[in-house]
Amino acid sequence: MAETDERTQQGTGAEAAPVLRPGRPADPEDRAPAKPASGGTESAAERAPDAAAGTGAESGAEGDKDALPPPEAEPASSQPMPGSPEATASQQRKRRLLLRQCDRVLLLDFNLLAMPDWPDNYTVAAARRRRDLWLFCTTIAALVFLSGMTGFVPAWLAGGGFGAFVIILLSGIPAIRRLYSGQDSHLELVVRRHRLLKDARKHIEHLEGDTGLAWQCAQMVEFNPALNSVRFRRLVELSEHRHLSRHVTRREHIRLYLIFMLESEKAYNNLQQAFFDDNQKAIDEGWASVAATPEPREESE
């Protein structure tokens, strides 16, 4: 009985405080075989690639965060299609501006710049020879007269020299010379040249104005390629800097300016015709925003 009671007490105590005892090992799971204890510590050479890869991945991730996103492709600017109302309107505005800037070319005075009364070199040279001959004869007659006063030549010869001196001297006066000769003197030809140059320079200065007409007309090269000639470049540069009228000092310069203005007039006429043609086309197409409308006239009171 006593043993039974002890076992019963022991069983009751076991239930009250269970005691863990080693039992049957659990069934093995499908796991990778564990490395041996000796290989539990990896060498530095084996860990280096893994650490470098991890560091590279982390730095790459950080770099991706810090780097700016690639720029987005900008959409191409919408250009108006050729022949569309927008393109035609833009083209017409440019042509209207050119017509307004170069309209002073219509004020060109051809005769004033062509200078048809310009004395040529042969006429001037002939007048210079006649002047030299007149001076020579006047000098000889004066020397004969002065020699007679000193007694070096006879008195009658000195008197004849004095008469010849007076006649030759009077023949040089323009009012008397026109009685027997219609040719101009050398002095008159030189004065005429200076007057023609002065009038031409004033006309060029009037045409150029404050904006430089030649420089403005050079922009019409699309309607006359001759305006882009090499011989006109210096002229256009001077016109751009408003120094053209001061550098035109010879007839060759004025002739070159006249040729450029004639070419500019051709370009202006072509530009005007192209503007009117496109304006008529816009009217036929029904493009009211493109067609140019005349300005209303002021009603007289």
PDB file of C-alpha atoms in Angstrom:
ATOM      1  CA  MET A   1       0.000   0.000   0.000  1.00  0.00           C
ATOM      2  CA  ALA A   2       2.755   2.343   0.904  1.00  0.00           C
ATOM      3  CA  GLU A   3       4.472   1.740  -2.420  1.00  0.00           C
ATOM      4  CA  THR A   4       1.247   2.278  -4.233  1.00  0.00           C
ATOM      5  CA  ASP A   5       0.707   5.574  -2.493  1.00  0.00           C
ATOM      6  CA  GLU A   6       4.257   6.679  -3.298  1.00  0.00           C
ATOM      7  CA  ARG A   7       3.790   5.845  -6.967  1.00  0.00           C
ATOM      8  CA  THR A   8       0.471   7.604  -6.970  1.00  0.00           C
ATOM      9  CA  GLN A   9       2.046  10.662  -5.414  1.00  0.00           C
ATOM     10  CA  GLN A  10       4.893  10.509  -7.830  1.00  0.00           C
ATOM     11  CA  GLY A  11       2.458  10.217 -10.777  1.00  0.00           C
ATOM     12  CA  THR A  12       0.427  13.131  -9.483  1.00  0.00           C
ATOM     13  CA  GLY A  13       3.592  15.214  -9.082  1.00  0.00           C
ATOM     14  CA  ALA A  14       4.700  14.307 -12.586  1.00  0.00           C
ATOM     15  CA  GLU A  15       1.431  15.508 -13.958  1.00  0.00           C
ATOM     16  CA  ALA A  16       1.719  18.676 -11.937  1.00  0.00           C
ATOM     17  CA  ALA A  17       5.294  19.390 -13.036  1.00  0.00           C
ATOM     18  CA  PRO A  18       6.179  17.501 -16.211  1.00  0.00           C
ATOM     19  CA  VAL A  19       9.790  16.654 -16.710  1.00  0.00           C
ATOM     20  CA  LEU A  20      11.335  16.781 -20.232  1.00  0.00           C
ATOM     21  CA  ARG A  21      13.258  13.668 -21.127  1.00  0.00           C
ATOM     22  CA  PRO A  22      15.218  12.924 -24.266  1.00  0.00           C
ATOM     23  CA  GLY A  23      13.094  11.017 -26.718  1.00  0.00           C
ATOM     24  CA  ARG A  24      13.298   9.729 -30.284  1.00  0.00           C
ATOM     25  CA  PRO A  25      14.890  12.130 -32.685  1.00  0.00           C
ATOM     26  CA  ALA A  26      12.530  13.770 -35.175  1.00  0.00           C
ATOM     27  CA  ASP A  27      12.376  12.656 -38.774  1.00  0.00           C
ATOM     28  CA  PRO A  28      15.082  14.384 -40.865  1.00  0.00           C
ATOM     29  CA  GLU A  29      13.822  17.260 -43.105  1.00  0.00           C
ATOM     30  CA  ASP A  30      14.929  17.881 -46.649  1.00  0.00           C
ATOM     31  CA  ARG A  31      17.547  20.556 -45.969  1.00  0.00           C
ATOM     32  CA  ALA A  32      20.932  21.369 -47.434  1.00  0.00           C
ATOM     33  CA  PRO A  33      23.642  19.524 -45.624  1.00  0.00           C
ATOM     34  CA  ALA A  34      25.226  21.661 -42.967  1.00  0.00           C
ATOM     35  CA  LYS A  35      28.790  22.636 -43.473  1.00  0.00           C
ATOM     36  CA  PRO A  36      31.281  21.027 -41.146  1.00  0.00           C
ATOM     37  CA  ALA A  37      32.469  22.921 -38.157  1.00  0.00           C
ATOM     38  CA  SER A  38      35.815  23.492 -39.717  1.00  0.00           C
ATOM     39  CA  GLY A  39      34.172  25.245 -42.689  1.00  0.00           C
ATOM     40  CA  GLY A  40      31.763  27.298 -40.615  1.00  0.00           C
ATOM     41  CA  THR A  41      34.054  30.330 -40.790  1.00  0.00           C
ATOM     42  CA  GLU A  42      34.366  31.526 -44.394  1.00  0.00           C
ATOM     43  CA  SER A  43      37.620  32.831 -45.604  1.00  0.00           C
ATOM     44  CA  ALA A  44      38.060  36.487 -46.535  1.00  0.00           C
ATOM     45  CA  ALA A  45      38.659  35.521 -50.174  1.00  0.00           C
ATOM     46  CA  GLU A  46      35.254  33.763 -50.313  1.00  0.00           C
ATOM     47  CA  ARG A  47      33.416  36.668 -48.680  1.00  0.00           C
ATOM     48  CA  ALA A  48      35.078  39.391 -50.790  1.00  0.00           C
ATOM     49  CA  PRO A  49      33.113  38.752 -54.019  1.00  0.00           C
ATOM     50  CA  ASP A  50      29.820  38.612 -52.167  1.00  0.00           C
ATOM     51  CA  ALA A  51      30.597  41.808 -50.245  1.00  0.00           C
ATOM     52  CA  ALA A  52      31.751  43.588 -53.406  1.00  0.00           C
ATOM     53  CA  ALA A  53      28.602  42.513 -55.207  1.00  0.00           C
ATOM     54  CA  GLY A  54      26.467  43.713 -52.338  1.00  0.00           C
ATOM     55  CA  THR A  55      28.309  47.019 -52.129  1.00  0.00           C
ATOM     56  CA  GLY A  56      28.034  47.515 -55.876  1.00  0.00           C
ATOM     57  CA  ALA A  57      24.344  46.799 -55.805  1.00  0.00           C
ATOM     58  CA  GLU A  58      23.795  49.208 -52.942  1.00  0.00           C
ATOM     59  CA  SER A  59      25.902  51.958 -54.575  1.00  0.00           C
ATOM     60  CA  GLY A  60      24.093  51.359 -57.851  1.00  0.00           C
ATOM     61  CA  ALA A  61      20.778  51.702 -56.117  1.00  0.00           C
ATOM     62  CA  GLU A  62      21.915  54.872 -54.356  1.00  0.00           C
ATOM     63  CA  GLY A  63      23.346  56.199 -57.624  1.00  0.00           C
ATOM     64  CA  ASP A  64      20.054  55.538 -59.363  1.00  0.00           C
ATOM     65  CA  LYS A  65      18.292  57.492 -56.663  1.00  0.00           C
ATOM     66  CA  ASP A  66      20.697  60.454 -56.884  1.00  0.00           C
ATOM     67  CA  ALA A  67      20.989  60.518 -60.683  1.00  0.00           C
ATOM     68  CA  LEU A  68      18.680  62.814 -62.584  1.00  0.00           C
ATOM     69  CA  PRO A  69      16.066  61.151 -64.718  1.00  0.00           C
ATOM     70  CA  PRO A  70      16.804  61.173 -68.450  1.00  0.00           C
ATOM     71  CA  PRO A  71      15.393  64.210 -70.214  1.00  0.00           C
ATOM     72  CA  GLU A  72      12.159  63.644 -71.934  1.00  0.00           C
ATOM     73  CA  ALA A  73      12.122  64.023 -75.659  1.00  0.00           C
ATOM     74  CA  GLU A  74      10.835  67.455 -76.516  1.00  0.00           C
ATOM     75  CA  PRO A  75       8.015  67.402 -78.962  1.00  0.00           C
ATOM     76  CA  ALA A  76       8.906  68.789 -82.344  1.00  0.00           C
ATOM     77  CA  SER A  77       7.659  72.323 -82.834  1.00  0.00           C
ATOM     78  CA  SER A  78       4.663  72.347 -85.007  1.00  0.00           C
ATOM     79  CA  GLN A  79       5.698  73.998 -88.250  1.00  0.00           C
ATOM     80  CA  PRO A  80       2.968  75.190 -90.556  1.00  0.00           C
ATOM     81  CA  MET A  81       2.693  73.110 -93.665  1.00  0.00           C
ATOM     82  CA  PRO A  82       3.716  74.822 -96.908  1.00  0.00           C
ATOM     83  CA  GLY A  83       0.677  76.136 -98.667  1.00  0.00           C
ATOM     84  CA  SER A  84      -1.395  76.261 -95.494  1.00  0.00           C
ATOM     85  CA  PRO A  85      -3.127  79.483 -94.374  1.00  0.00           C
ATOM     86  CA  GLU A  86      -0.657  79.920 -91.502  1.00  0.00           C
ATOM     87  CA  ALA A  87       2.409  79.591 -93.742  1.00  0.00           C
ATOM     88  CA  THR A  88       0.916  81.889 -96.356  1.00  0.00           C
ATOM     89  CA  ALA A  89       0.014  84.485 -93.730  1.00  0.00           C
ATOM     90  CA  SER A  90       3.547  84.459 -92.298  1.00  0.00           C
ATOM     91  CA  GLN A  91       5.041  84.771 -95.772  1.00  0.00           C
ATOM     92  CA  GLN A  92       2.725  87.632 -96.649  1.00  0.00           C
ATOM     93  CA  ARG A  93       3.675  89.518 -93.484  1.00  0.00           C
ATOM     94  CA  LYS A  94       7.362  89.278 -94.372  1.00  0.00           C
ATOM     95  CA  ARG A  95       6.719  90.451 -97.912  1.00  0.00           C
ATOM     96  CA  ARG A  96       4.572  93.339 -96.735  1.00  0.00           C
ATOM     97  CA  LEU A  97       7.358  94.423 -94.377  1.00  0.00           C
ATOM     98  CA  LEU A  98       9.928  94.297 -97.197  1.00  0.00           C
ATOM     99  CA  LEU A  99       7.663  96.323 -99.446  1.00  0.00           C
ATOM    100  CA  ARG A 100       7.297  98.960 -96.765  1.00  0.00           C
ATOM    101  CA  GLN A 101      11.047  99.105 -96.059  1.00  0.00           C
ATOM    102  CA  CYS A 102      12.143  99.303 -99.702  1.00  0.00           C
ATOM    103  CA  ASP A 103       9.441 101.523-101.164  1.00  0.00           C
ATOM    104  CA  ARG A 104      11.909 104.443-101.361  1.00  0.00           C
ATOM    105  CA  VAL A 105      13.545 102.721-104.325  1.00  0.00           C
ATOM    106  CA  LEU A 106      10.651 104.073-106.400  1.00  0.00           C
ATOM    107  CA  LEU A 107      11.958 107.602-105.753  1.00  0.00           C
ATOM    108  CA  LEU A 108      15.093 106.884-107.767  1.00  0.00           C
ATOM    109  CA  ASP A 109      15.993 109.648-110.242  1.00  0.00           C
ATOM    110  CA  PHE A 110      17.794 107.885-113.062  1.00  0.00           C
ATOM    111  CA  ASN A 111      19.013 111.012-114.862  1.00  0.00           C
ATOM    112  CA  LEU A 112      20.391 112.518-111.684  1.00  0.00           C
ATOM    113  CA  LEU A 113      22.525 109.461-110.925  1.00  0.00           C
ATOM    114  CA  ALA A 114      23.357 108.555-114.518  1.00  0.00           C
ATOM    115  CA  MET A 115      24.726 112.095-115.093  1.00  0.00           C
ATOM    116  CA  PRO A 116      24.387 112.213-118.904  1.00  0.00           C
ATOM    117  CA  ASP A 117      25.985 115.698-118.983  1.00  0.00           C
ATOM    118  CA  TRP A 118      29.139 114.408-117.337  1.00  0.00           C
ATOM    119  CA  PRO A 119      32.190 115.691-119.277  1.00  0.00           C
ATOM    120  CA  ASP A 120      34.249 112.772-120.486  1.00  0.00           C
ATOM    121  CA  ASN A 121      38.005 112.556-120.119  1.00  0.00           C
ATOM    122  CA  TYR A 122      38.689 113.411-123.773  1.00  0.00           C
ATOM    123  CA  THR A 123      36.726 116.656-123.540  1.00  0.00           C
ATOM    124  CA  VAL A 124      38.491 117.621-120.335  1.00  0.00           C
ATOM    125  CA  ALA A 125      41.903 116.805-121.823  1.00  0.00           C
ATOM    126  CA  ALA A 126      41.176 118.911-124.928  1.00  0.00           C
ATOM    127  CA  ALA A 127      40.055 121.796-122.762  1.00  0.00           C
ATOM    128  CA  ARG A 128      43.227 121.439-120.697  1.00  0.00           C
ATOM    129  CA  ARG A 129      45.378 121.686-123.883  1.00  0.00           C
ATOM    130  CA  ARG A 130      43.537 124.823-125.006  1.00  0.00           C
ATOM    131  CA  ARG A 131      44.054 126.338-121.543  1.00  0.00           C
ATOM    132  CA  ASP A 132      47.776 125.550-121.599  1.00  0.00           C
ATOM    133  CA  LEU A 133      48.094 127.079-125.084  1.00  0.00           C
ATOM    134  CA  TRP A 134      46.293 130.222-123.957  1.00  0.00           C
ATOM    135  CA  LEU A 135      48.563 130.591-120.942  1.00  0.00           C
ATOM    136  CA  PHE A 136      51.649 130.047-123.112  1.00  0.00           C
ATOM    137  CA  CYS A 137      50.632 132.736-125.644  1.00  0.00           C
ATOM    138  CA  THR A 138      49.724 135.174-122.887  1.00  0.00           C
ATOM    139  CA  THR A 139      53.081 134.637-121.209  1.00  0.00           C
ATOM    140  CA  ILE A 140      55.047 135.165-124.480  1.00  0.00           C
ATOM    141  CA  ALA A 141      53.172 138.394-125.266  1.00  0.00           C
ATOM    142  CA  ALA A 142      53.789 139.702-121.752  1.00  0.00           C
ATOM    143  CA  LEU A 143      57.516 138.899-121.982  1.00  0.00           C
ATOM    144  CA  VAL A 144      57.831 140.725-125.334  1.00  0.00           C
ATOM    145  CA  PHE A 145      56.117 143.773-123.881  1.00  0.00           C
ATOM    146  CA  LEU A 146      58.323 143.795-120.773  1.00  0.00           C
ATOM    147  CA  SER A 147      61.453 143.332-122.922  1.00  0.00           C
ATOM    148  CA  GLY A 148      60.533 146.438-124.943  1.00  0.00           C
ATOM    149  CA  MET A 149      60.234 148.486-121.773  1.00  0.00           C
ATOM    150  CA  THR A 150      63.814 147.579-120.850  1.00  0.00           C
ATOM    151  CA  GLY A 151      65.146 148.383-124.343  1.00  0.00           C
ATOM    152  CA  PHE A 152      66.072 144.797-125.148  1.00  0.00           C
ATOM    153  CA  VAL A 153      63.698 144.737-128.180  1.00  0.00           C
ATOM    154  CA  PRO A 154      62.522 147.579-130.449  1.00  0.00           C
ATOM    155  CA  ALA A 155      59.619 149.710-129.322  1.00  0.00           C
ATOM    156  CA  TRP A 156      57.320 148.675-132.188  1.00  0.00           C
ATOM    157  CA  LEU A 157      57.828 145.030-131.276  1.00  0.00           C
ATOM    158  CA  ALA A 158      57.092 145.797-127.638  1.00  0.00           C
ATOM    159  CA  GLY A 159      53.902 147.617-128.668  1.00  0.00           C
ATOM    160  CA  GLY A 160      52.819 144.676-130.779  1.00  0.00           C
ATOM    161  CA  GLY A 161      53.455 142.378-127.845  1.00  0.00           C
ATOM    162  CA  PHE A 162      51.346 144.563-125.625  1.00  0.00           C
ATOM    163  CA  GLY A 163      48.454 144.486-128.107  1.00  0.00           C
ATOM    164  CA  ALA A 164      48.711 140.729-128.470  1.00  0.00           C
ATOM    165  CA  PHE A 165      48.786 140.367-124.703  1.00  0.00           C
ATOM    166  CA  VAL A 166      45.544 142.364-124.309  1.00  0.00           C
ATOM    167  CA  ILE A 167      43.742 140.467-127.097  1.00  0.00           C
ATOM    168  CA  ILE A 168      44.774 137.058-125.837  1.00  0.00           C
ATOM    169  CA  LEU A 169      43.874 137.988-122.280  1.00  0.00           C
ATOM    170  CA  LEU A 170      40.411 139.152-123.293  1.00  0.00           C
ATOM    171  CA  SER A 171      39.825 135.991-125.301  1.00  0.00           C
ATOM    172  CA  GLY A 172      40.013 134.017-122.076  1.00  0.00           C
ATOM    173  CA  ILE A 173      36.991 135.763-120.613  1.00  0.00           C
ATOM    174  CA  PRO A 174      33.944 133.437-120.943  1.00  0.00           C
ATOM    175  CA  ALA A 175      31.588 136.155-122.241  1.00  0.00           C
ATOM    176  CA  ILE A 176      33.965 137.047-125.089  1.00  0.00           C
ATOM    177  CA  ARG A 177      35.043 133.483-125.806  1.00  0.00           C
ATOM    178  CA  ARG A 178      31.453 132.415-126.509  1.00  0.00           C
ATOM    179  CA  LEU A 179      31.393 134.940-129.408  1.00  0.00           C
ATOM    180  CA  TYR A 180      33.798 132.847-131.456  1.00  0.00           C
ATOM    181  CA  SER A 181      33.764 129.393-129.766  1.00  0.00           C
ATOM    182  CA  GLY A 182      31.030 127.268-128.201  1.00  0.00           C
ATOM    183  CA  GLN A 183      33.426 124.960-126.376  1.00  0.00           C
ATOM    184  CA  ASP A 184      33.571 125.080-122.598  1.00  0.00           C
ATOM    185  CA  SER A 185      36.752 125.932-120.820  1.00  0.00           C
ATOM    186  CA  HIS A 186      38.617 123.575-118.567  1.00  0.00           C
ATOM    187  CA  LEU A 187      37.449 125.454-115.483  1.00  0.00           C
ATOM    188  CA  GLU A 188      33.819 125.217-116.543  1.00  0.00           C
ATOM    189  CA  LEU A 189      34.119 121.469-117.122  1.00  0.00           C
ATOM    190  CA  VAL A 190      35.686 120.927-113.702  1.00  0.00           C
ATOM    191  CA  VAL A 191      32.988 123.014-112.019  1.00  0.00           C
ATOM    192  CA  ARG A 192      30.291 121.023-113.833  1.00  0.00           C
ATOM    193  CA  ARG A 193      31.769 117.760-112.619  1.00  0.00           C
ATOM    194  CA  HIS A 194      31.763 118.943-109.025  1.00  0.00           C
ATOM    195  CA  ARG A 195      28.182 120.152-109.326  1.00  0.00           C
ATOM    196  CA  LEU A 196      26.970 116.846-110.758  1.00  0.00           C
ATOM    197  CA  LEU A 197      28.759 114.910-108.027  1.00  0.00           C
ATOM    198  CA  LYS A 198      27.277 117.118-105.354  1.00  0.00           C
ATOM    199  CA  ASP A 199      23.724 116.719-106.687  1.00  0.00           C
ATOM    200  CA  ALA A 200      24.126 112.958-106.988  1.00  0.00           C
ATOM    201  CA  ARG A 201      25.440 112.646-103.425  1.00  0.00           C
ATOM    202  CA  LYS A 202      22.513 114.681-102.127  1.00  0.00           C
ATOM    203  CA  HIS A 203      20.093 112.384-103.950  1.00  0.00           C
ATOM    204  CA  ILE A 204      21.807 109.286-102.549  1.00  0.00           C
ATOM    205  CA  GLU A 205      21.648 110.751 -99.051  1.00  0.00           C
ATOM    206  CA  HIS A 206      17.938 111.413 -99.561  1.00  0.00           C
ATOM    207  CA  LEU A 207      17.321 107.849-100.743  1.00  0.00           C
ATOM    208  CA  GLU A 208      19.322 106.225 -97.964  1.00  0.00           C
ATOM    209  CA  GLY A 209      17.610 108.168 -95.187  1.00  0.00           C
ATOM    210  CA  ASP A 210      18.131 106.983 -91.609  1.00  0.00           C
ATOM    211  CA  THR A 211      17.654 103.256 -92.282  1.00  0.00           C
ATOM    212  CA  GLY A 212      20.001 102.569 -95.208  1.00  0.00           C
ATOM    213  CA  LEU A 213      18.022 101.830 -98.362  1.00  0.00           C
ATOM    214  CA  ALA A 214      20.721  99.711-100.017  1.00  0.00           C
ATOM    215  CA  TRP A 215      21.006  97.525 -96.927  1.00  0.00           C
ATOM    216  CA  GLN A 216      17.230  97.091 -96.811  1.00  0.00           C
ATOM    217  CA  CYS A 217      17.048  96.265-100.508  1.00  0.00           C
ATOM    218  CA  ALA A 218      19.770  93.626-100.131  1.00  0.00           C
ATOM    219  CA  GLN A 219      17.219  91.505 -98.241  1.00  0.00           C
ATOM    220  CA  MET A 220      15.238  91.050-101.484  1.00  0.00           C
ATOM    221  CA  VAL A 221      17.910  88.743-102.875  1.00  0.00           C
ATOM    222  CA  GLU A 222      15.290  85.987-103.115  1.00  0.00           C
ATOM    223  CA  PHE A 223      13.574  87.899-105.910  1.00  0.00           C
ATOM    224  CA  ASN A 224      16.772  88.984-107.699  1.00  0.00           C
ATOM    225  CA  PRO A 225      19.982  86.977-107.088  1.00  0.00           C
ATOM    226  CA  ALA A 226      22.034  89.756-108.712  1.00  0.00           C
ATOM    227  CA  LEU A 227      21.804  91.709-105.437  1.00  0.00           C
ATOM    228  CA  ASN A 228      24.145  89.138-103.858  1.00  0.00           C
ATOM    229  CA  SER A 229      26.995  90.009-106.225  1.00  0.00           C
ATOM    230  CA  VAL A 230      30.470  90.485-104.747  1.00  0.00           C
ATOM    231  CA  ARG A 231      30.865  93.990-106.149  1.00  0.00           C
ATOM    232  CA  PHE A 232      27.872  95.180-104.092  1.00  0.00           C
ATOM    233  CA  ARG A 233      29.075  93.898-100.709  1.00  0.00           C
ATOM    234  CA  ARG A 234      31.131  96.957 -99.761  1.00  0.00           C
ATOM    235  CA  LEU A 235      28.282  99.223-100.797  1.00  0.00           C
ATOM    236  CA  VAL A 236      25.808  97.283 -98.632  1.00  0.00           C
ATOM    237  CA  GLU A 237      28.166  97.363 -95.644  1.00  0.00           C
ATOM    238  CA  LEU A 238      28.518 101.148 -95.870  1.00  0.00           C
ATOM    239  CA  SER A 239      24.755 101.497 -96.158  1.00  0.00           C
ATOM    240  CA  GLU A 240      24.253  99.301 -93.091  1.00  0.00           C
ATOM    241  CA  HIS A 241      26.490 101.595 -91.010  1.00  0.00           C
ATOM    242  CA  ARG A 242      24.926 104.765 -92.518  1.00  0.00           C
ATOM    243  CA  HIS A 243      28.245 105.907 -94.089  1.00  0.00           C
ATOM    244  CA  LEU A 244      27.430 105.460 -97.764  1.00  0.00           C
ATOM    245  CA  SER A 245      26.799 109.065 -98.772  1.00  0.00           C
ATOM    246  CA  ARG A 246      30.110 110.173 -97.267  1.00  0.00           C
ATOM    247  CA  HIS A 247      32.184 107.588 -99.132  1.00  0.00           C
ATOM    248  CA  VAL A 248      30.640 108.229-102.556  1.00  0.00           C
ATOM    249  CA  THR A 249      33.233 110.626-103.959  1.00  0.00           C
ATOM    250  CA  ARG A 250      33.757 109.431-107.542  1.00  0.00           C
ATOM    251  CA  ARG A 251      31.597 108.881-110.562  1.00  0.00           C
ATOM    252  CA  GLU A 252      32.361 105.149-110.508  1.00  0.00           C
ATOM    253  CA  HIS A 253      30.831 104.887-107.033  1.00  0.00           C
ATOM    254  CA  ILE A 254      27.656 106.634-108.156  1.00  0.00           C
ATOM    255  CA  ARG A 255      27.373 104.406-111.225  1.00  0.00           C
ATOM    256  CA  LEU A 256      27.725 101.329-109.033  1.00  0.00           C
ATOM    257  CA  TYR A 257      25.009 102.619-106.706  1.00  0.00           C
ATOM    258  CA  LEU A 258      22.774 103.288-109.702  1.00  0.00           C
ATOM    259  CA  ILE A 259      23.244  99.723-110.966  1.00  0.00           C
ATOM    260  CA  PHE A 260      22.414  98.363-107.523  1.00  0.00           C
ATOM    261  CA  MET A 261      19.273 100.502-107.348  1.00  0.00           C
ATOM    262  CA  LEU A 262      18.148  99.300-110.783  1.00  0.00           C
ATOM    263  CA  GLU A 263      18.584  95.688-109.669  1.00  0.00           C
ATOM    264  CA  SER A 264      16.729  96.523-106.449  1.00  0.00           C
ATOM    265  CA  GLU A 265      13.887  98.000-108.486  1.00  0.00           C
ATOM    266  CA  LYS A 266      13.616  94.739-110.421  1.00  0.00           C
ATOM    267  CA  ALA A 267      13.541  92.787-107.160  1.00  0.00           C
ATOM    268  CA  TYR A 268      10.919  95.159-105.758  1.00  0.00           C
ATOM    269  CA  ASN A 269       8.677  94.636-108.785  1.00  0.00           C
ATOM    270  CA  ASN A 270       9.043  90.850-108.500  1.00  0.00           C
ATOM    271  CA  LEU A 271       8.302  91.021-104.774  1.00  0.00           C
ATOM    272  CA  GLN A 272       5.244  93.168-105.369  1.00  0.00           C
ATOM    273  CA  GLN A 273       3.958  90.802-108.037  1.00  0.00           C
ATOM    274  CA  ALA A 274       4.474  87.761-105.782  1.00  0.00           C
ATOM    275  CA  PHE A 275       2.652  89.522-102.953  1.00  0.00           C
ATOM    276  CA  PHE A 276      -0.323  90.365-105.166  1.00  0.00           C
ATOM    277  CA  ASP A 277      -0.450  86.820-106.598  1.00  0.00           C
ATOM    278  CA  ASP A 278      -0.523  85.209-103.156  1.00  0.00           C
ATOM    279  CA  ASN A 279      -3.070  87.744-101.978  1.00  0.00           C
ATOM    280  CA  GLN A 280      -5.330  86.897-104.906  1.00  0.00           C
ATOM    281  CA  LYS A 281      -4.831  83.198-104.199  1.00  0.00           C
ATOM    282  CA  ALA A 282      -5.862  83.735-100.566  1.00  0.00           C
ATOM    283  CA  ILE A 283      -8.998  85.541-101.736  1.00  0.00           C
ATOM    284  CA  ASP A 284      -9.847  82.697-104.124  1.00  0.00           C
ATOM    285  CA  GLU A 285      -9.300  80.112-101.357  1.00  0.00           C
ATOM    286  CA  GLY A 286     -11.478  82.059 -98.952  1.00  0.00           C
ATOM    287  CA  TRP A 287      -8.724  82.769 -96.410  1.00  0.00           C
ATOM    288  CA  ALA A 288     -10.006  86.014 -94.995  1.00  0.00           C
ATOM    289  CA  SER A 289      -7.242  86.205 -92.373  1.00  0.00           C
ATOM    290  CA  VAL A 290      -4.546  85.999 -95.036  1.00  0.00           C
ATOM    291  CA  ALA A 291      -5.912  88.359 -97.662  1.00  0.00           C
ATOM    292  CA  ALA A 292      -4.710  91.928 -97.263  1.00  0.00           C
ATOM    293  CA  THR A 293      -7.460  94.492 -96.965  1.00  0.00           C
ATOM    294  CA  PRO A 294      -6.905  98.114 -97.970  1.00  0.00           C
ATOM    295  CA  GLU A 295      -6.963 100.699 -95.257  1.00  0.00           C
ATOM    296  CA  PRO A 296     -10.175 102.699 -95.045  1.00  0.00           C
ATOM    297  CA  ARG A 297      -9.995 106.142 -96.562  1.00  0.00           C
ATOM    298  CA  GLU A 298     -10.661 109.168 -94.465  1.00  0.00           C
ATOM    299  CA  GLU A 299     -13.882 110.831 -95.428  1.00  0.00           C
ATOM    300  CA  SER A 300     -13.570 114.505 -96.154  1.00  0.00           C
ATOM    301  CA  GLU A 301     -15.795 116.699 -94.102  1.00  0.00           C
TER     302      GLU A 301
END
